[in-house]
XYZ file of C-alpha atoms in Angstrom:
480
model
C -37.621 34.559 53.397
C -34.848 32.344 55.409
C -37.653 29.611 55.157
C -38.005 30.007 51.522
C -34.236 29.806 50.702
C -33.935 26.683 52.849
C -36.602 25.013 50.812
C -35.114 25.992 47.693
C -31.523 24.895 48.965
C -32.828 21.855 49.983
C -34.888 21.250 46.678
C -31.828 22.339 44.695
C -29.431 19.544 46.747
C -31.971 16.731 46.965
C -32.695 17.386 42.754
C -28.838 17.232 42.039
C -28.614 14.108 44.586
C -30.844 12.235 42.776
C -29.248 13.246 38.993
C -26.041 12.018 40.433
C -27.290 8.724 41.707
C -29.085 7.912 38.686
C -26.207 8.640 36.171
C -24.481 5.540 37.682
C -21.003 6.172 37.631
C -18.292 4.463 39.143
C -18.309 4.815 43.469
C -15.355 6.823 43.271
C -16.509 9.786 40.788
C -20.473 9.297 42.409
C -18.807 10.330 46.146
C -16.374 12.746 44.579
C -19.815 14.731 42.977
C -21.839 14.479 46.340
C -19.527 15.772 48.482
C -19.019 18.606 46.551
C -22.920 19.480 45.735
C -23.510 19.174 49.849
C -20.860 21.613 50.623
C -21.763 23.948 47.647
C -25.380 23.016 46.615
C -26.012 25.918 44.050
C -22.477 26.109 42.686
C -22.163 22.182 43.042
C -24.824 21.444 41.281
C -23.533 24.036 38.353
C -20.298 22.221 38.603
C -21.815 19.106 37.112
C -23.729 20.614 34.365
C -20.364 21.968 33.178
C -17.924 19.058 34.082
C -19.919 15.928 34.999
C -22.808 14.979 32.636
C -22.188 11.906 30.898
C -22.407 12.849 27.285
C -22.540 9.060 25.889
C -25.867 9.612 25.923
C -25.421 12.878 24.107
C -23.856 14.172 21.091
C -20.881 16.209 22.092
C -19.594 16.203 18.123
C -22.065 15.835 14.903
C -19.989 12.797 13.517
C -17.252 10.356 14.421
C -14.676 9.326 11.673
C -16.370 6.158 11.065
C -19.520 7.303 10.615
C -17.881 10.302 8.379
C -15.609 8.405 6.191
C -17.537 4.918 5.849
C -17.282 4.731 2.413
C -13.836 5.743 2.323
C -12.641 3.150 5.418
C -14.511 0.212 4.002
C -11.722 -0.878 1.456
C -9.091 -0.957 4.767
C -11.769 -2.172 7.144
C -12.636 -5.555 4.869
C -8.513 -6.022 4.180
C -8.103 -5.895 7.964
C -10.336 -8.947 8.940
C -7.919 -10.187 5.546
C -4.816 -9.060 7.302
C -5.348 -10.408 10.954
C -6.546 -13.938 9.639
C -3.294 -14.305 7.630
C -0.948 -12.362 10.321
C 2.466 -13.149 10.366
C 3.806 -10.655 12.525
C 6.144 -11.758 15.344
C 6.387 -15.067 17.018
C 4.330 -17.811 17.496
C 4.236 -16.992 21.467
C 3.439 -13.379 20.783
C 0.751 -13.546 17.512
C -2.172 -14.181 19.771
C -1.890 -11.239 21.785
C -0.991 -9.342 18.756
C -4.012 -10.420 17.326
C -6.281 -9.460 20.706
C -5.308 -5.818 20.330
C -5.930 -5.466 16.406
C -9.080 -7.028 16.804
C -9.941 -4.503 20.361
C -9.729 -1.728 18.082
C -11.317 -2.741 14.839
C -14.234 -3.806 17.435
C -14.084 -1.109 19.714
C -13.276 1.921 17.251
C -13.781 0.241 13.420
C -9.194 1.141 13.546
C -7.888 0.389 10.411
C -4.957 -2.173 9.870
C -2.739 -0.644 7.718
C 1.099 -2.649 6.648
C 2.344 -0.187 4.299
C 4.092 2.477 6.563
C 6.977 4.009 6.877
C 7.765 5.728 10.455
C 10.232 8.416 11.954
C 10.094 8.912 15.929
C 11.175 12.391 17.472
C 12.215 12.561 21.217
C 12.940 16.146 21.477
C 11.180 19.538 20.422
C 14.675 20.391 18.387
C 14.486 17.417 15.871
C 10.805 17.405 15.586
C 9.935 20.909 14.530
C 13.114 21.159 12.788
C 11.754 18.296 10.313
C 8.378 19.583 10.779
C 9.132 23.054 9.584
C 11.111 21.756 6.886
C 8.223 19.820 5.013
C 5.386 22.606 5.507
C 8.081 25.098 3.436
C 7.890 22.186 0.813
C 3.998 21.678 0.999
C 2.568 21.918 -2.434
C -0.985 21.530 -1.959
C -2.640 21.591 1.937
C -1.672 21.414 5.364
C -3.861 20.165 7.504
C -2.911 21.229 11.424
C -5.348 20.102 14.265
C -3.333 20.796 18.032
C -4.930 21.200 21.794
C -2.319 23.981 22.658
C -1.183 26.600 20.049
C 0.631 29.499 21.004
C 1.376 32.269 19.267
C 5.037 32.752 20.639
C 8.707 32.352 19.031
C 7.945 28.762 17.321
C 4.475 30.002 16.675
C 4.839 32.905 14.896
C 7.944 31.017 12.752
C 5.032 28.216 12.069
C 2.638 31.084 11.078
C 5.056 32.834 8.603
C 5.377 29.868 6.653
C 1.769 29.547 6.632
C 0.879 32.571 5.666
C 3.888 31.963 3.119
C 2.186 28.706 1.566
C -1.672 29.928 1.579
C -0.491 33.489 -0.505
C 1.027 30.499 -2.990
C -2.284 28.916 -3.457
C -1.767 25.680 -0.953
C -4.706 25.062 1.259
C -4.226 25.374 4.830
C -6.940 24.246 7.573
C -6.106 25.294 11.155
C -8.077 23.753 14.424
C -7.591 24.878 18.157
C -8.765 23.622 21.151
C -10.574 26.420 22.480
C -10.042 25.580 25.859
C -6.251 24.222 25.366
C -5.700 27.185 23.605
C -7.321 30.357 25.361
C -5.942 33.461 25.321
C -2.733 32.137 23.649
C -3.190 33.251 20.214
C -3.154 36.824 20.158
C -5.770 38.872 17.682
C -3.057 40.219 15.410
C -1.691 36.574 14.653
C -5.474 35.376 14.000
C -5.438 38.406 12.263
C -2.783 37.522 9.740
C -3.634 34.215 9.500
C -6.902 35.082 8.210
C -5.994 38.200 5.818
C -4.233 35.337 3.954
C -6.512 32.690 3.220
C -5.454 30.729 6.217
C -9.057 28.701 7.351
C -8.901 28.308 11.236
C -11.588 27.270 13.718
C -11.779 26.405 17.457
C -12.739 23.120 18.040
C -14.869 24.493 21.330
C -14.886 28.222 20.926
C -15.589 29.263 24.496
C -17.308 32.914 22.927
C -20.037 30.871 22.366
C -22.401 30.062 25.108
C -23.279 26.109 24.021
C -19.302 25.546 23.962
C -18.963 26.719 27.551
C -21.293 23.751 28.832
C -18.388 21.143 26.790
C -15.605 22.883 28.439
C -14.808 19.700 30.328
C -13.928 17.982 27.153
C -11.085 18.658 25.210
C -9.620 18.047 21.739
C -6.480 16.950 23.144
C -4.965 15.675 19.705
C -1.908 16.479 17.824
C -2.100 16.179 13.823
C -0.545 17.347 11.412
C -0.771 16.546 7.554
C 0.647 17.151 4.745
C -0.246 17.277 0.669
C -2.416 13.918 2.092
C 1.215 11.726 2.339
C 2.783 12.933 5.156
C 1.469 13.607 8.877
C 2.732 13.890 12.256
C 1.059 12.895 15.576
C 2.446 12.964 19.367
C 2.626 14.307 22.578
C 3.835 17.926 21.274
C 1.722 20.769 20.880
C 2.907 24.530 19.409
C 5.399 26.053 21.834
C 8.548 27.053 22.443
C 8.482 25.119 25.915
C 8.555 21.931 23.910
C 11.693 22.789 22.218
C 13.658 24.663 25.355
C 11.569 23.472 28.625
C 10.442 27.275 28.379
C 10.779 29.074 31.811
C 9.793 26.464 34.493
C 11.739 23.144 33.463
C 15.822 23.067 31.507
C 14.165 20.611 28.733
C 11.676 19.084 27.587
C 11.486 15.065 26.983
C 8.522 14.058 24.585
C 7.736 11.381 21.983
C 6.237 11.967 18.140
C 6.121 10.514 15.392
C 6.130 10.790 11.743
C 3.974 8.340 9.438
C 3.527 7.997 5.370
C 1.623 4.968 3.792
C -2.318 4.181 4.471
C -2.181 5.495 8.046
C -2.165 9.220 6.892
C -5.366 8.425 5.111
C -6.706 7.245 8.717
C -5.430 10.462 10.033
C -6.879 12.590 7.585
C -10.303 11.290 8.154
C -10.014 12.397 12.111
C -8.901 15.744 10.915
C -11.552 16.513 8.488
C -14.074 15.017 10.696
C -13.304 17.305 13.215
C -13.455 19.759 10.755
C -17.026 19.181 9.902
C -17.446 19.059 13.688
C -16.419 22.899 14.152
C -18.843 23.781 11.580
C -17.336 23.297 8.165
C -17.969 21.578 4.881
C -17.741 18.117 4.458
C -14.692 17.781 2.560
C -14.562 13.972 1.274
C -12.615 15.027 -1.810
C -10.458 12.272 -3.676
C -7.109 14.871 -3.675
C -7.494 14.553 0.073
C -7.270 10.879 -0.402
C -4.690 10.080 -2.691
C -4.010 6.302 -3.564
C -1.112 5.209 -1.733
C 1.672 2.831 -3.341
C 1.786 0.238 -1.102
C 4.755 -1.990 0.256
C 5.005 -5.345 1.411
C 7.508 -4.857 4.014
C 6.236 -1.671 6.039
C 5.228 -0.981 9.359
C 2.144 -2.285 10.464
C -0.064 0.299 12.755
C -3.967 1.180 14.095
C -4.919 4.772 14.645
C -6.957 4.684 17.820
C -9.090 7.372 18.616
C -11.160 8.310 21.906
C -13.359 10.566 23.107
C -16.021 11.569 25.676
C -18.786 10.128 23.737
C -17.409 7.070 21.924
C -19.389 3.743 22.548
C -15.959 2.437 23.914
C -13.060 3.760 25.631
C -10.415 2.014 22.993
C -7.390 3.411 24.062
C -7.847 2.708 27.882
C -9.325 -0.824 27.115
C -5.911 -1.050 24.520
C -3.627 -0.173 27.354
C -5.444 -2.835 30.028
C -5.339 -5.002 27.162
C -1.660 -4.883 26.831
C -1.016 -4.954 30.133
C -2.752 -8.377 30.904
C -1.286 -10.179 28.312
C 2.164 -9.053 28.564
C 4.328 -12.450 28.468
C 7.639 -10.810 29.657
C 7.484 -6.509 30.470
C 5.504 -3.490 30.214
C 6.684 -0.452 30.202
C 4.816 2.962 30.654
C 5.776 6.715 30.108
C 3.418 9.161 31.063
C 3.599 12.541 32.841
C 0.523 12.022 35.015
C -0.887 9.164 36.355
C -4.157 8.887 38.128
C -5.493 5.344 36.959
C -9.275 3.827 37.308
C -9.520 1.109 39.356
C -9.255 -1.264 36.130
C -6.030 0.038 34.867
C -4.681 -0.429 39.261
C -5.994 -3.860 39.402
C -4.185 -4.581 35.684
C -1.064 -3.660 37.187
C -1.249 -5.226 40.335
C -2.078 -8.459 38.671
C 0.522 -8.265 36.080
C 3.226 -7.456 38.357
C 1.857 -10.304 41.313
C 2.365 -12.830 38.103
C 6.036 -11.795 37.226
C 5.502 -9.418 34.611
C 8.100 -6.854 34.889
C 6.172 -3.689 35.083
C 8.102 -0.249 34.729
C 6.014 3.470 35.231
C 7.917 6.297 34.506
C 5.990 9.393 35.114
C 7.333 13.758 35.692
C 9.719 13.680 38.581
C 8.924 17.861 37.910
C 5.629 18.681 37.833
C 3.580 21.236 35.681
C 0.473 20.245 37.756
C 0.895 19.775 41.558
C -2.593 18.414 42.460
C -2.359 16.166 40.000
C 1.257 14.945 40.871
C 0.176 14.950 44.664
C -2.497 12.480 43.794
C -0.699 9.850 41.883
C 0.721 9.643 45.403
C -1.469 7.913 46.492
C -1.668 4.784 44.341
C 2.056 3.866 44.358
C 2.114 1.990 47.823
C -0.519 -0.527 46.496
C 1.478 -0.998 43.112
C 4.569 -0.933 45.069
C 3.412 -3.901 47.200
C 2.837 -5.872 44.064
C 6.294 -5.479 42.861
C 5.849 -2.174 39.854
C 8.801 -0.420 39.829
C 7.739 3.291 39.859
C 10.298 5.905 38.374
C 10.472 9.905 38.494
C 12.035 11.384 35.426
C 14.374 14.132 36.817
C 15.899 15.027 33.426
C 13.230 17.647 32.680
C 10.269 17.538 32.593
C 8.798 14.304 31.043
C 5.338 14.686 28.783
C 6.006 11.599 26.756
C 3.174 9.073 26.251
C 3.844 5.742 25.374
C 3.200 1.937 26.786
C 5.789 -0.733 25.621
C 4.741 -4.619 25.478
C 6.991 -7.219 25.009
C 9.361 -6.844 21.857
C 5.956 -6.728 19.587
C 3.112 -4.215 20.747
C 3.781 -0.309 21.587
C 1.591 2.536 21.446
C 2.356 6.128 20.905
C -0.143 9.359 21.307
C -1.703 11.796 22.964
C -3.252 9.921 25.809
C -1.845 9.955 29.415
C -2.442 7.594 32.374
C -5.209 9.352 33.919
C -8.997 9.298 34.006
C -9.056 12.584 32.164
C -7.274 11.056 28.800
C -9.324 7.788 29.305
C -12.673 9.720 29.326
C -13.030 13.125 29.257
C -10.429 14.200 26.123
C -10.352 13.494 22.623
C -7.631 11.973 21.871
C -5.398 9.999 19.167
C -2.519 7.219 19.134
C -0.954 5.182 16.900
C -0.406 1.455 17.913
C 2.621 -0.474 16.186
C 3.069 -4.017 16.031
C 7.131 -3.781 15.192
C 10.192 -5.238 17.152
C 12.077 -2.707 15.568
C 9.803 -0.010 17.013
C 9.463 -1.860 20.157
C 13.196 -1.993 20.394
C 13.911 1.780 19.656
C 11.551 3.210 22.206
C 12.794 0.751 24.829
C 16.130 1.825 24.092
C 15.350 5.233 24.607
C 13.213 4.601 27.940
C 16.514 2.814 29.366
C 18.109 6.059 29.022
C 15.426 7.908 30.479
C 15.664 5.417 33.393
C 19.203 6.931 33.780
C 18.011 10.826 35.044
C 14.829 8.771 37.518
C 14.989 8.305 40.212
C 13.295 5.591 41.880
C 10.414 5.727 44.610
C 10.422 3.000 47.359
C 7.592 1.443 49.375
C 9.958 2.813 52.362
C 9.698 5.908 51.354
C 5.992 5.690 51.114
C 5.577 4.235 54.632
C 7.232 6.801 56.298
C 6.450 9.825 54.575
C 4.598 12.591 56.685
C 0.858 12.366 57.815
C 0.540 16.031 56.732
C 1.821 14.942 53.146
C -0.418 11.782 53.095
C -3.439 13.909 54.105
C -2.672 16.577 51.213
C -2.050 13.874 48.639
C -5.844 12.355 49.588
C -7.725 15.408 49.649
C -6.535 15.990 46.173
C -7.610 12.124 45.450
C -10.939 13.015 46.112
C -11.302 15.074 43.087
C -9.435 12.549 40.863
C -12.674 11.306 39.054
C -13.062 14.845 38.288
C -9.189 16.251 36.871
């Protein structure tokens, strides 16, 4: 019997050895996966079925927007080549690289140009929901909501009122929840209500179902939110109280979001309803839901980038190395986690060796301790080159933005880690505005104010015990 089972462990090992080597990931993540399947062979080995299949070569979601919505992109999508030919945004020095990220993402991710926006930022909870709540009371026909976490606390429950409020008066309201994002934070009675009123919701990955538990390693990370087809919202805020108040564990909260109308919402609206069709719905492709917009010559010109486990390309992490190594002058980068690929490291390091002025801000308080352990361990290396790393000690910091020159800027749901880059679905906005450009930078200085800055001393000579701690947890980075 012993015999038998060391057969079968070694059978069961060798078999998920040889899966592992063949899927031809990067060194790190490839190590990462076989040292945990030869101390845990059975449980290893179940491990990657759940968290470590590369699903480019499967179909994680039915559709993507583009494939979705061809008919309805196709009228931006031939303007765009249109648009980038006959650019004339910023300088002379700066149009080239301008035009190196537009075309990136109409390449990479068939994104959209679109010149006729107008756009709002939010940097606190307060002034976002505030506005927020404000236009879904003055919704007339849908609201379209599609967030990772939704909870079903004090600013939930205010946001399902209204809801419930506006689907009793005939608007049409579409809910979607990450099911992993958002487990066991709804309670049954607010479903409940939800439902009893017309209110259609869906999980994006409802982890009840069997097939959804083998996808629980990728996430619907985005924020959306849109309104009667003119309005939306998109960011690094979710549904919580914490996001207004810093909730129990930090005294605030420091975010960015934003607020679009022009052609962009149209963009928006196709992710939405995409997704949508993705849970299991309809395909809605409805003119209402795609109202002409009345376009102006002096808006804000923006891409909607969007990401995901089984995209072709990873646009938003090849955006942010883009913008990196072609900075002229500064880069700076907000983001509450950082563990980078070796790309986005050796972007850095090359930017700041060639005088770029390069400026990470990341949570000086963490939520997530392995993961804040880990970036650890690639600041020596970037400190070396000359990046200047800060800790954000006003709060807790779950802003995510990246900040090029006075001309390229990008706002979203994606953090600096391999997670975001990969593993998530995700969405951001990318503006090519000084204005913009000036306003977050403005608002990063004053972040800079409540960091506080790590040194390569610091590094050098902090404890072996510490180092040790922050490496084990490196180990798993290709898997967080």
């Amino acid at each position: 019997m012993l015999d038998y089972l060391y057969y079968a462990n070694f059978l069961v090992t060798l078999g998920a050895v040889i899966i592992i080597l063949l899927s031809n990931k990067e060194s790190e993540s490839t190590i990462a996966w076989l040292l945990i399947i030869m101390v845990l062979p059975v449980w290893g080995l179940l491990f990657y079925i759940l968290f470590g299949i590369d699903v480019k070569k499967y179909k994680v979601i039915q559709q993507r927007p583009e494939e979705l919505f061809a008919e309805k992109l196709r009228p931006l999508l031939q303007s765009q080549k249109e648009l980038i030919r006959d650019s004339e945004i910023g300088d002379s020095e700066s149009l080239s690289d301008v035009l190196k990220s537009m075309n990136l993402l109409l390449n990479a991710n068939q994104a959209a140009l679109t010149i006729d926006n107008s756009v709002n930022l939010f940097y606190t909870g307060e002034e976002l929901f505030k506005n927020l709540i404000n236009e879904l009371e003055h919704a007339k026909e849908s609201i379209h909501m599609e967030y990772f976490i939704w909870k079903s606390d004090e600013l939930g429950k205010k946001i399902k009122d209204i809801l419930v409020r506006k689907a009793q008066e005939g608007v049409s309201v579409k809910l979607i929840f990450d099911g992993l994002g958002s487990f066991g934070r709804i309670s049954f009675q607010y479903k409940k209500d939800l439902r009893n009123a017309g209110v259609e919701f869906s999980y994006f990955k409802d982890l009840n179902r069997f097939i959804a538990r083998l996808k629980i390693n990728y996430s619907n990370h985005k924020k959306i939110v849109i309104i009667d087809s003119r309005i939306a919202y998109t960011g690094g805020m979710n549904i919580g109280s914490e996001y207004i108040d810093g909730g129990k564990r930090f005294d605030s909260w420091r975010d960015t979001h934003i607020r679009l109308q022009g052609n962009s919402v149209r963009i928006l609206q196709t992710i939405f309803l995409t997704d949508w069709f993705n849970c299991g719905h309809e395909m809605l492709v409805h003119d209402d839901f795609f109202p002409e917009q009345q376009e102006k010559k002096k808006g804000i010109p923006l891409q909607i980038a969007v990401s995901g486990p089984d995209s072709q390309w990873n646009s938003i992490e090849l955006l942010i190395f883009n913008i990196i190594t072609n900075a002229n002058h500064e880069v700076y980068i907000q983001s509450p986690y950082f563990i980078p690929d070796l790309a986005i490291m050796r972007a850095l390091e090359s930017a700041a060796l060639s005088g770029i002025k390069i400026k990470l801000m990341m949570a000086g308080i963490p939520d997530k301790k392995i993961a804040w352990w880990t970036a650890y361990t690639y600041f020596e290396p970037l400190l070396r080159a000359g990046v200047r790393i800060l800790h954000y000690k006003g709060g807790f910091l779950h802003s995510k933005v990246v900040i090029m020159d006075n001309i390229v800027s990008t706002i979203g749901t994606c953090n600096m880690d391999i997670r975001s880059f990969r593993l998530n679905y995700e969405v951001n906005a990318v503006f090519y505005d000084q204005k913009i450009n000036m306003e977050l930078k403005d608002h990063f200085m004053e972040d800079e104010k409540k960091c506080r800055e790590i040194t390569l001393d610091e590094m050098q000579t902090m404890k072996i015990s510490r180092k040790l701690r922050n490496s084990v947890c490196r180990l798993f980075s290709p898997l967080m």
